[in-house]
Short mmCIF file of C-alpha atoms and ligand atoms in Angstrom, two decimals:
data_model
loop_
_atom_site.label_atom_id
_atom_site.label_comp_id
_atom_site.label_asym_id
_atom_site.label_seq_id
_atom_site.Cartn_x
_atom_site.Cartn_y
_atom_site.Cartn_z
CA MET G 437 0.20 0.01 0.02
CA ASP G 438 1.26 3.41 -0.82
CA THR G 439 0.24 6.81 0.64
CA ILE G 440 0.48 10.09 -1.16
CA HIS G 441 0.71 13.39 0.99
CA ILE G 442 -0.53 16.55 -0.45
CA THR G 443 -0.26 20.02 1.18
CA GLY G 444 -2.88 21.91 -0.79
CA GLY G 445 -3.94 25.70 -1.05
CA GLN G 446 -1.57 27.00 -3.52
CA PRO G 447 -2.05 27.58 -7.45
CA LEU G 448 -0.52 25.01 -9.81
CA VAL G 449 1.29 26.64 -12.60
CA GLY G 450 3.33 25.81 -15.67
CA GLU G 451 3.09 23.19 -18.45
CA VAL G 452 2.85 19.45 -18.47
CA ARG G 453 3.14 16.83 -21.26
CA ILE G 454 0.18 14.28 -21.48
CA SER G 455 1.07 10.70 -21.82
CA GLY G 456 -0.48 8.16 -24.46
CA SER G 457 -3.84 6.88 -23.56
CA LYS G 458 -4.36 3.81 -21.22
CA ASN G 459 -7.71 2.90 -23.06
CA GLY G 460 -6.27 3.84 -26.26
CA ALA G 461 -3.18 1.60 -26.10
CA LEU G 462 -4.85 -1.55 -24.48
CA PRO G 463 -6.97 -2.22 -27.68
CA LEU G 464 -4.03 -1.75 -29.84
CA LEU G 465 -1.92 -4.25 -27.95
CA ALA G 466 -4.70 -6.73 -28.05
CA ALA G 467 -5.21 -6.13 -31.87
CA SER G 468 -1.61 -6.83 -32.35
CA LEU G 469 -2.38 -10.55 -31.45
CA LEU G 470 -4.26 -10.74 -34.93
CA ILE G 471 -1.06 -10.10 -37.02
CA GLU G 472 1.50 -12.69 -37.78
CA GLY G 473 4.47 -10.22 -37.75
CA GLU G 474 5.74 -7.20 -35.75
CA THR G 475 3.53 -4.38 -34.91
CA VAL G 476 5.13 -1.06 -33.72
CA ILE G 477 3.06 0.97 -31.26
CA GLU G 478 4.27 4.52 -30.07
CA ASN G 479 3.59 6.58 -27.37
CA VAL G 480 2.55 3.83 -25.10
CA PRO G 481 2.35 5.03 -21.40
CA ASP G 482 4.49 3.33 -18.74
CA ILE G 483 1.42 2.47 -16.41
CA GLN G 484 0.80 -0.76 -14.50
CA ASP G 485 -2.20 -1.61 -16.69
CA ILE G 486 0.06 -1.74 -19.90
CA HIS G 487 2.64 -3.92 -17.95
CA THR G 488 -0.18 -6.28 -17.20
CA MET G 489 -1.38 -6.43 -20.88
CA ILE G 490 2.31 -7.00 -21.85
CA GLU G 491 2.34 -9.87 -19.41
CA THR G 492 -0.79 -11.38 -20.91
CA LEU G 493 0.35 -11.14 -24.33
CA ARG G 494 3.95 -12.74 -23.27
CA SER G 495 1.86 -15.49 -21.58
CA LEU G 496 0.39 -16.35 -24.91
CA GLY G 497 3.62 -16.56 -26.67
CA ALA G 498 3.85 -13.08 -28.20
CA LYS G 499 7.26 -11.22 -28.11
CA CYS G 500 7.00 -7.85 -26.62
CA THR G 501 10.08 -5.74 -26.48
CA TYR G 502 10.76 -1.88 -26.32
CA SER G 503 13.08 -0.09 -28.69
CA ALA G 504 12.76 3.17 -26.99
CA PRO G 505 10.87 4.57 -23.92
CA GLY G 506 7.07 4.31 -25.14
CA THR G 507 7.86 2.29 -28.46
CA LEU G 508 6.62 -1.13 -28.19
CA HIS G 509 7.11 -3.90 -30.78
CA VAL G 510 4.72 -6.86 -30.48
CA ASP G 511 5.40 -9.91 -32.51
CA ALA G 512 2.42 -12.27 -32.21
CA THR G 513 3.66 -14.66 -35.36
CA HIS G 514 4.23 -17.61 -32.90
CA ILE G 515 1.49 -17.11 -30.35
CA SER G 516 1.04 -20.87 -28.85
CA SER G 517 -1.73 -20.53 -26.17
CA PHE G 518 -5.40 -19.39 -26.42
CA ALA G 519 -5.66 -19.39 -22.57
CA PRO G 520 -4.26 -16.37 -20.60
CA PRO G 521 -3.75 -16.90 -16.76
CA TYR G 522 -6.53 -15.92 -14.34
CA HIS G 523 -4.30 -13.68 -12.36
CA LEU G 524 -3.65 -11.41 -15.19
CA VAL G 525 -7.24 -11.01 -16.37
CA ARG G 526 -8.36 -10.84 -12.62
CA ARG G 527 -5.97 -7.89 -12.15
CA MET G 528 -7.12 -5.75 -15.09
CA ARG G 529 -10.36 -5.97 -17.10
CA GLY G 530 -8.82 -4.72 -20.42
CA SER G 531 -7.19 -8.25 -20.58
CA PHE G 532 -10.45 -9.64 -21.85
CA TYR G 533 -9.78 -7.73 -24.98
CA VAL G 534 -7.56 -10.75 -26.07
CA ALA G 535 -10.68 -12.88 -26.32
CA GLY G 536 -11.49 -11.69 -29.86
CA PRO G 537 -8.31 -12.15 -31.24
CA LEU G 538 -7.70 -15.48 -30.12
CA LEU G 539 -11.09 -16.76 -31.44
CA SER G 540 -10.06 -15.27 -34.76
CA ARG G 541 -6.43 -16.79 -34.75
CA PHE G 542 -7.09 -20.28 -32.90
CA ARG G 543 -10.99 -20.58 -33.52
CA GLU G 544 -10.73 -21.02 -29.76
CA ALA G 545 -10.30 -18.92 -26.66
CA GLU G 546 -10.28 -19.77 -22.83
CA VAL G 547 -10.45 -16.42 -21.14
CA PRO G 548 -11.21 -16.09 -17.45
CA LEU G 549 -14.20 -13.69 -16.80
CA PRO G 550 -12.84 -10.51 -15.19
CA GLY G 551 -14.33 -9.91 -11.83
CA GLY G 552 -16.29 -6.83 -10.82
CA CYS G 553 -14.62 -3.86 -9.21
CA ALA G 554 -15.19 -0.69 -7.05
CA ILE G 555 -17.16 0.96 -9.59
CA GLY G 556 -19.64 -1.85 -9.99
CA PRO G 557 -20.20 -5.25 -11.60
CA ARG G 558 -18.39 -5.49 -14.76
CA PRO G 559 -20.12 -8.18 -16.96
CA VAL G 560 -18.95 -9.27 -20.45
CA ASP G 561 -22.24 -10.42 -21.75
CA PHE G 562 -22.23 -8.18 -24.60
CA HIS G 563 -18.91 -9.37 -25.68
CA ILE G 564 -20.11 -13.05 -25.27
CA SER G 565 -23.30 -12.53 -27.21
CA GLY G 566 -21.29 -11.08 -30.09
CA PHE G 567 -19.04 -13.95 -30.17
CA LYS G 568 -22.12 -16.23 -30.41
CA GLN G 569 -23.72 -14.38 -33.24
CA LEU G 570 -20.55 -14.81 -34.99
CA GLY G 571 -20.84 -18.45 -34.68
CA ALA G 572 -18.81 -19.42 -31.68
CA GLU G 573 -20.08 -21.94 -29.11
CA VAL G 574 -19.42 -20.25 -25.71
CA GLN G 575 -19.76 -21.93 -22.29
CA GLU G 576 -18.93 -20.23 -18.79
CA ARG G 577 -17.38 -22.73 -16.53
CA HIS G 578 -15.57 -22.12 -13.16
CA GLY G 579 -15.04 -18.35 -14.04
CA VAL G 580 -13.70 -19.14 -17.62
CA MET G 581 -15.14 -18.23 -20.88
CA HIS G 582 -14.66 -21.25 -23.28
CA ALA G 583 -15.24 -20.15 -26.79
CA ARG G 584 -15.09 -22.51 -29.73
CA ALA G 585 -15.82 -21.78 -33.51
CA SER G 586 -15.41 -24.01 -36.67
CA ARG G 587 -15.45 -20.76 -38.44
CA LEU G 588 -16.55 -17.24 -37.77
CA ARG G 589 -19.48 -15.95 -39.93
CA GLY G 590 -20.09 -12.26 -40.29
CA THR G 591 -23.63 -11.00 -39.23
CA ASP G 592 -25.62 -7.98 -37.92
CA ILE G 593 -24.96 -7.35 -34.37
CA PHE G 594 -27.11 -4.99 -32.37
CA LEU G 595 -25.29 -3.54 -29.08
CA ASP G 596 -27.06 -1.87 -26.26
CA GLY G 597 -28.20 1.72 -27.68
CA ARG G 598 -27.77 3.47 -24.29
CA LEU G 599 -24.50 2.09 -23.10
CA ARG G 600 -22.74 1.66 -26.62
CA SER G 601 -20.15 -0.77 -24.99
CA VAL G 602 -16.57 0.32 -25.51
CA GLY G 603 -15.23 -3.24 -24.62
CA ALA G 604 -17.87 -5.22 -26.49
CA THR G 605 -17.31 -3.04 -29.71
CA ILE G 606 -13.59 -3.59 -29.65
CA ASN G 607 -13.81 -7.21 -28.94
CA ILE G 608 -16.57 -7.91 -31.54
CA MET G 609 -14.47 -6.12 -33.99
CA LEU G 610 -11.46 -7.94 -33.29
CA ALA G 611 -13.19 -11.15 -33.84
CA ALA G 612 -14.96 -10.01 -36.90
CA VAL G 613 -12.08 -8.55 -39.06
CA LEU G 614 -11.06 -12.10 -40.06
CA ALA G 615 -14.41 -13.76 -40.12
CA GLU G 616 -16.06 -15.08 -43.48
CA GLY G 617 -18.50 -12.33 -44.80
CA THR G 618 -19.63 -9.03 -43.40
CA THR G 619 -20.46 -8.00 -39.90
CA VAL G 620 -22.40 -4.83 -39.19
CA ILE G 621 -22.07 -3.49 -35.58
CA GLU G 622 -25.05 -1.23 -34.71
CA ASN G 623 -24.74 1.16 -31.73
CA ALA G 624 -20.91 0.88 -31.76
CA SER G 625 -18.88 2.96 -29.35
CA ARG G 626 -17.53 6.14 -31.02
CA GLU G 627 -15.00 6.72 -28.03
CA PRO G 628 -11.74 8.06 -29.88
CA GLU G 629 -9.78 5.07 -28.26
CA VAL G 630 -12.11 2.68 -30.31
CA VAL G 631 -11.74 4.81 -33.50
CA SER G 632 -8.03 4.76 -33.02
CA CYS G 633 -8.32 0.85 -33.00
CA GLU G 634 -10.51 0.93 -36.17
CA ASN G 635 -7.99 3.08 -37.89
CA PHE G 636 -4.89 0.70 -36.86
CA LEU G 637 -6.80 -2.38 -38.18
CA ARG G 638 -7.51 -0.59 -41.37
CA SER G 639 -3.89 0.35 -41.74
CA CYS G 640 -3.17 -3.54 -41.41
CA GLY G 641 -5.62 -4.31 -44.15
CA ALA G 642 -8.92 -4.78 -42.31
CA ASP G 643 -11.87 -3.71 -44.41
CA ILE G 644 -13.98 -1.45 -41.91
CA THR G 645 -16.29 1.45 -42.93
CA GLY G 646 -18.21 3.68 -40.69
CA VAL G 647 -15.11 4.51 -38.59
CA GLY G 648 -15.96 6.97 -36.04
CA THR G 649 -19.65 6.41 -36.37
CA SER G 650 -22.15 3.95 -34.30
CA ARG G 651 -22.62 1.87 -37.35
CA LEU G 652 -19.35 -0.28 -38.22
CA VAL G 653 -19.44 -2.36 -41.25
CA ILE G 654 -16.66 -4.84 -41.32
CA LYS G 655 -15.78 -7.13 -44.38
CA GLY G 656 -13.89 -10.18 -43.27
CA VAL G 657 -10.49 -10.45 -44.93
CA PRO G 658 -8.23 -13.58 -45.13
CA ARG G 659 -5.37 -11.93 -43.05
CA LEU G 660 -3.84 -8.62 -41.73
CA HIS G 661 -0.34 -7.46 -42.36
CA PRO G 662 2.09 -5.50 -39.70
CA SER G 663 1.56 -1.95 -39.35
CA SER G 664 2.66 0.70 -37.01
CA VAL G 665 0.43 3.08 -34.97
CA ARG G 666 0.75 5.89 -32.38
CA ALA G 667 -1.47 5.63 -29.21
CA ILE G 668 -3.61 8.91 -28.89
CA PRO G 669 -2.92 10.97 -25.94
CA ASP G 670 -4.98 10.38 -22.69
CA ARG G 671 -8.08 12.25 -22.59
CA MET G 672 -8.55 11.53 -18.97
CA GLU G 673 -5.14 12.58 -18.02
CA THR G 674 -5.79 15.54 -20.03
CA GLY G 675 -9.03 16.30 -17.83
CA THR G 676 -7.45 15.58 -14.65
CA PHE G 677 -4.72 18.34 -15.32
CA LEU G 678 -7.16 20.71 -16.58
CA VAL G 679 -9.24 20.37 -13.40
CA ALA G 680 -6.14 20.75 -11.26
CA GLY G 681 -5.52 24.14 -12.83
CA LEU G 682 -9.28 25.13 -12.19
CA VAL G 683 -9.49 23.85 -8.62
CA THR G 684 -6.28 25.38 -7.46
CA ARG G 685 -6.99 28.75 -9.29
CA GLY G 686 -3.86 28.29 -11.17
CA ASP G 687 -2.57 28.43 -15.07
CA ILE G 688 -1.70 24.98 -16.41
CA THR G 689 -1.17 24.38 -20.12
CA VAL G 690 -1.38 20.58 -21.13
CA THR G 691 0.67 19.54 -24.33
CA ASP G 692 0.80 16.68 -26.79
CA ILE G 693 -2.95 16.31 -26.56
CA ARG G 694 -5.78 16.04 -28.95
CA ALA G 695 -7.91 19.19 -28.23
CA ASP G 696 -10.59 17.89 -30.38
CA HIS G 697 -11.21 14.96 -28.25
CA MET G 698 -11.91 17.49 -25.35
CA ASP G 699 -14.60 19.53 -26.56
CA ILE G 700 -17.47 18.59 -24.08
CA VAL G 701 -14.98 18.73 -21.07
CA VAL G 702 -13.62 22.06 -22.27
CA ARG G 703 -17.39 23.34 -22.57
CA GLU G 704 -18.09 22.46 -19.03
CA LEU G 705 -15.00 23.82 -17.61
CA VAL G 706 -15.78 27.29 -19.41
CA ARG G 707 -19.20 26.92 -17.97
CA ALA G 708 -17.70 26.65 -14.67
CA GLY G 709 -15.83 29.77 -15.22
CA ALA G 710 -12.27 28.72 -16.49
CA HIS G 711 -10.50 30.72 -19.22
CA ILE G 712 -9.41 28.15 -21.75
CA ASP G 713 -7.08 28.98 -24.79
CA ARG G 714 -6.70 26.23 -27.42
CA THR G 715 -4.62 24.93 -30.28
CA GLU G 716 -4.66 21.62 -31.93
CA ASP G 717 -2.55 19.95 -29.52
CA THR G 718 -2.54 22.05 -26.25
CA LEU G 719 -4.98 23.56 -23.79
CA ARG G 720 -4.49 26.30 -21.22
CA VAL G 721 -6.61 26.50 -18.22
CA ARG G 722 -6.60 29.69 -16.11
CA MET G 723 -8.88 30.45 -13.11
CA ARG G 724 -8.81 33.24 -10.61
CA MET G 725 -12.04 32.44 -8.52
CA ARG G 726 -14.38 29.97 -7.07
CA PRO G 727 -15.94 27.86 -9.93
CA ASN G 728 -19.69 28.17 -10.82
CA PRO G 729 -21.93 25.34 -10.05
CA ILE G 730 -22.04 22.52 -12.91
CA GLU G 731 -24.69 20.20 -14.16
CA ILE G 732 -23.40 17.12 -16.03
CA SER G 733 -24.76 13.79 -16.81
CA THR G 734 -22.29 11.29 -18.32
CA GLY G 735 -22.87 9.27 -21.60
CA PRO G 736 -21.04 7.41 -24.32
CA TYR G 737 -18.80 9.78 -26.45
CA PRO G 738 -19.43 12.58 -27.60
CA GLY G 739 -21.16 12.83 -24.17
CA PHE G 740 -19.49 13.62 -20.85
CA PRO G 741 -16.74 10.83 -20.14
CA THR G 742 -17.83 8.79 -17.08
CA ASP G 743 -13.90 8.51 -16.14
CA LEU G 744 -13.95 12.32 -15.56
CA GLN G 745 -17.09 12.53 -13.48
CA PRO G 746 -15.05 11.98 -10.26
CA ASN G 747 -12.80 14.93 -11.09
CA MET G 748 -15.84 17.15 -11.94
CA ALA G 749 -17.06 16.50 -8.55
CA VAL G 750 -14.18 18.24 -7.04
CA VAL G 751 -15.10 21.32 -9.17
CA ALA G 752 -18.53 21.06 -7.75
CA ALA G 753 -17.32 20.58 -4.14
CA VAL G 754 -15.77 24.09 -4.20
CA ALA G 755 -18.35 25.85 -6.61
CA THR G 756 -20.43 28.92 -5.53
CA GLY G 757 -23.61 27.08 -5.40
CA THR G 758 -25.30 23.55 -5.88
CA SER G 759 -24.34 21.14 -8.61
CA VAL G 760 -25.88 18.14 -10.02
CA ILE G 761 -24.17 15.27 -11.33
CA GLU G 762 -25.61 12.14 -12.99
CA GLU G 763 -23.74 8.81 -13.52
CA THR G 764 -25.59 7.02 -16.40
CA ILE G 765 -22.85 4.40 -17.16
CA PHE G 766 -21.82 2.52 -13.93
CA ASP G 767 -23.70 1.45 -11.04
CA SER G 768 -21.57 2.76 -8.36
CA ARG G 769 -19.08 5.58 -9.41
CA PHE G 770 -19.42 7.75 -6.46
CA THR G 771 -17.12 5.82 -4.16
CA TYR G 772 -15.22 9.01 -3.61
CA ALA G 773 -18.09 10.77 -2.01
CA ASP G 774 -17.75 9.85 1.59
CA GLU G 775 -13.96 10.49 1.42
CA LEU G 776 -14.55 13.87 -0.09
CA THR G 777 -16.99 14.52 2.71
CA ARG G 778 -14.38 13.79 5.18
CA MET G 779 -12.54 16.70 3.63
CA GLY G 780 -15.25 19.07 4.21
CA ALA G 781 -17.46 18.71 0.97
CA ASP G 782 -21.23 18.65 1.08
CA ILE G 783 -22.20 15.66 -1.36
CA GLN G 784 -25.64 13.80 -1.10
CA VAL G 785 -25.73 10.73 -3.52
CA LYS G 786 -29.25 9.30 -4.26
CA GLU G 787 -28.86 6.25 -6.62
CA HIS G 788 -27.06 7.62 -9.78
CA VAL G 789 -27.30 11.35 -8.93
CA ALA G 790 -25.06 13.41 -6.72
CA ILE G 791 -26.24 16.79 -5.31
CA VAL G 792 -23.13 18.96 -4.30
CA ARG G 793 -23.29 22.04 -2.48
CA GLY G 794 -20.18 23.98 -2.90
CA VAL G 795 -18.13 25.16 0.01
CA GLU G 796 -15.52 27.97 0.28
CA ARG G 797 -12.59 25.79 1.05
CA LEU G 798 -11.95 21.78 1.51
CA SER G 799 -9.78 20.84 4.40
CA GLY G 800 -6.94 18.08 4.21
CA ALA G 801 -7.69 14.89 5.74
CA PRO G 802 -6.59 11.25 5.63
CA VAL G 803 -8.53 9.64 2.92
CA VAL G 804 -8.59 6.18 0.83
CA ALA G 805 -8.39 5.82 -2.94
CA MET G 806 -11.20 3.02 -3.98
CA ASP G 807 -10.50 3.11 -7.61
CA LEU G 808 -8.28 4.76 -10.30
CA ARG G 809 -10.37 7.83 -11.07
CA ALA G 810 -11.68 8.25 -7.48
CA GLY G 811 -7.96 8.29 -6.55
CA SER G 812 -7.23 11.10 -8.87
CA ALA G 813 -10.27 13.05 -7.73
CA LEU G 814 -8.84 12.90 -4.15
CA ALA G 815 -5.70 14.20 -5.18
CA LEU G 816 -7.36 17.11 -6.96
CA ALA G 817 -9.35 17.71 -3.84
CA GLY G 818 -6.09 17.62 -1.84
CA LEU G 819 -4.40 20.21 -4.02
CA ALA G 820 -7.57 22.53 -3.63
CA ALA G 821 -7.83 21.98 0.18
CA GLU G 822 -6.36 23.86 2.94
CA GLY G 823 -3.62 21.59 4.95
CA ARG G 824 -2.36 18.18 4.33
CA THR G 825 -4.28 15.35 2.80
CA SER G 826 -2.90 11.85 2.79
CA ILE G 827 -4.49 9.48 0.23
CA SER G 828 -3.79 5.68 1.11
CA GLY G 829 -4.21 3.01 -1.72
CA ALA G 830 -2.35 5.40 -3.83
CA GLU G 831 -0.79 2.64 -5.84
CA VAL G 832 -4.20 2.49 -7.89
CA LEU G 833 -3.06 5.73 -9.55
CA ASP G 834 -0.24 3.73 -11.18
CA ARG G 835 -2.82 1.98 -13.17
CA GLY G 836 -3.54 5.05 -15.19
CA TYR G 837 -1.26 7.95 -14.66
CA GLU G 838 2.18 7.91 -15.67
CA THR G 839 4.62 9.68 -13.11
CA PHE G 840 1.63 11.30 -11.50
CA THR G 841 3.25 12.76 -8.63
CA ALA G 842 6.27 14.11 -10.64
CA LYS G 843 4.10 15.77 -12.96
CA LEU G 844 2.13 17.44 -10.00
CA SER G 845 5.49 18.38 -8.37
CA SER G 846 6.66 20.09 -11.69
CA LEU G 847 3.53 22.42 -11.42
CA GLY G 848 4.37 23.46 -8.05
CA ALA G 849 2.43 20.86 -5.79
CA ILE G 850 3.85 19.96 -2.51
CA VAL G 851 3.56 16.21 -2.84
CA THR G 852 5.37 13.20 -1.60
CA ARG G 853 4.64 9.36 -1.72
CA GLU G 854 5.41 6.99 0.98
CA HIS G 855 5.73 3.08 0.31
CA HIS G 856 4.31 0.67 3.08
CA GLY G 857 4.53 -3.09 2.29
CA THR G 858 2.65 -5.01 -0.14
CA GLU G 859 -0.50 -3.89 -2.03
CA ALA G 860 -4.11 -4.69 -1.08
CA GLY G 861 -4.08 -6.68 -4.45
CA VAL G 862 -7.88 -5.36 -4.74
CA ALA G 863 -9.41 -6.22 -8.27
CA THR G 864 -9.21 -3.23 -10.83
CA CYS G 865 -11.53 -1.85 -13.31
C1 LIG T 2240 -14.10 1.07 -20.89
O1 LIG T 2240 -14.50 0.10 -20.07
C2 LIG T 2240 -12.99 1.73 -20.11
N1 LIG T 2240 -11.89 0.88 -19.95
C3 LIG T 2240 -13.68 2.37 -18.88
O2 LIG T 2240 -12.55 3.18 -18.35
C4 LIG T 2240 -14.55 3.46 -19.27
O3 LIG T 2240 -15.09 3.87 -18.10
C5 LIG T 2240 -15.83 2.49 -19.73
O4 LIG T 2240 -15.13 2.03 -21.30
C6 LIG T 2240 -16.91 3.69 -20.43
O5 LIG T 2240 -16.43 4.71 -21.00
C7 LIG T 2240 -10.98 0.58 -21.01
O6 LIG T 2240 -10.97 1.04 -21.78
C8 LIG T 2240 -10.00 -0.28 -20.50
P1 LIG T 2240 -18.22 -0.29 -21.27
P2 LIG T 2240 -15.79 -1.07 -20.43
O7 LIG T 2240 -18.23 -1.85 -21.92
O8 LIG T 2240 -15.36 -1.23 -21.79
C9 LIG T 2240 -22.04 -2.47 -19.02
C10 LIG T 2240 -11.00 3.63 -16.55
O9 LIG T 2240 -10.95 4.35 -15.29
N2 LIG T 2240 -21.56 -3.73 -19.96
O10 LIG T 2240 -18.51 0.72 -22.36
O11 LIG T 2240 -15.47 -2.16 -19.56
C11 LIG T 2240 -20.88 -1.91 -18.21
O12 LIG T 2240 -21.24 -2.73 -16.75
C12 LIG T 2240 -11.90 2.68 -16.88
O13 LIG T 2240 -10.14 3.91 -17.39
C13 LIG T 2240 -22.51 -4.69 -19.83
O14 LIG T 2240 -23.52 -4.69 -19.15
O15 LIG T 2240 -17.00 -0.25 -20.46
C14 LIG T 2240 -20.97 -0.58 -17.84
O16 LIG T 2240 -22.37 -0.17 -17.13
C15 LIG T 2240 -13.03 2.32 -15.90
N3 LIG T 2240 -22.14 -5.94 -20.53
C16 LIG T 2240 -21.43 -0.21 -19.32
O17 LIG T 2240 -21.85 -1.20 -20.12
C17 LIG T 2240 -21.07 -5.98 -21.15
O18 LIG T 2240 -20.93 -7.12 -21.77
C18 LIG T 2240 -20.49 0.47 -20.22
O19 LIG T 2240 -19.40 -0.40 -20.12
C19 LIG T 2240 -20.17 -4.90 -21.22
C20 LIG T 2240 -20.55 -3.61 -20.50
#
């Protein structure tokens, strides 16, 4: 378990480079299993979830090597197993993305079912339903999905129109690109991380039309050829540092980003009173006062990203009035609320809605990070609070934020990290 100590109350000022996207790189690593040859992936963030996915690929027989920091070579020519180990899939839900490629390459996949995690049950029934519709026989035994298919045949697949599952879109697409015939995925996710994977597959020779839309048309091809790709910048890290600038009333420029992926986030921060300057690959946030109250409801892209909902709760916590935050994607994504309350926030959570009455100042306190995005929200609260905040369970931040405390320190934050013994080993999302 690690604890991060933050002494808050001063504005953060400066420039910070945003790393490659966790949720953008993970599908690319999984997709590389489809290719008999070497895939080169640039801008891969050095974070725990990526390490877990590399371990998973290696467990299947793929060769994974770095030629430079952030540049990963994956050679899946000689993958020799269709059954990744439980302890890796349990540790990181994204490992389940290997199911589609293994089914494609081997016509067989034995993948442990990912467990739930702090933000709610994390079923994969949409993924399994898609595999079945493509012609696979699927059984779930002893916590493992056993999928077999003499051949995969294209078909029309309708995903849930409200949820537009990111993972299901990716996994079904990875199973369909080498299938016989045409697969249409209706209500596909339009998240930039999914679009980046669609574009990568096309660069490898996949026949996919409707890229970036919620209707994907995938014509199966006999094989894919090696290609290289650069992971998109991390939207969530971008948002976290923009909120840091806002809640500390500072002046932060985030660089190496995709500003076009941040439209709705920038809109909400401007509504909260921030001044934001924009270029194609930078955003600068300046704030001199307490933010205005906010009203947000999370939703599939281009809606407000659920992964930034906890960060926005910190804006609401110090706003000049009452804010309303609705979470429409996950069942329990307010795990941070009780911890923020310990810091003086006034948050009432009722089912999927949080009513937040802003206070003048939060006060530092010892708190616990229950999951990755709750952890970054507590760090933001500590930066905005008067006095010292100690966040235990802080190792969860390493899953999705590269050198988080170093980046905060470079902006003037007073932050230290203390290591105590082994990790709690909680399941992650
Ligand atoms: C991806 O998770 C992200 N993870 C999540 O980020 C993100 O919050 C989520 O998409 C939504 O944008 C990665 O990309 C690795 P979903 P995923 O399938 O694919 C339900 C983070 O902090 N559902 O879009 O698992 C599901 O329970 C993480 O970086 C089913 O019911 O999300 C949820 O309520 C957290 N059955 C909703 O759909 C299924 O088979 C959306 O889930 C699949 C999903």
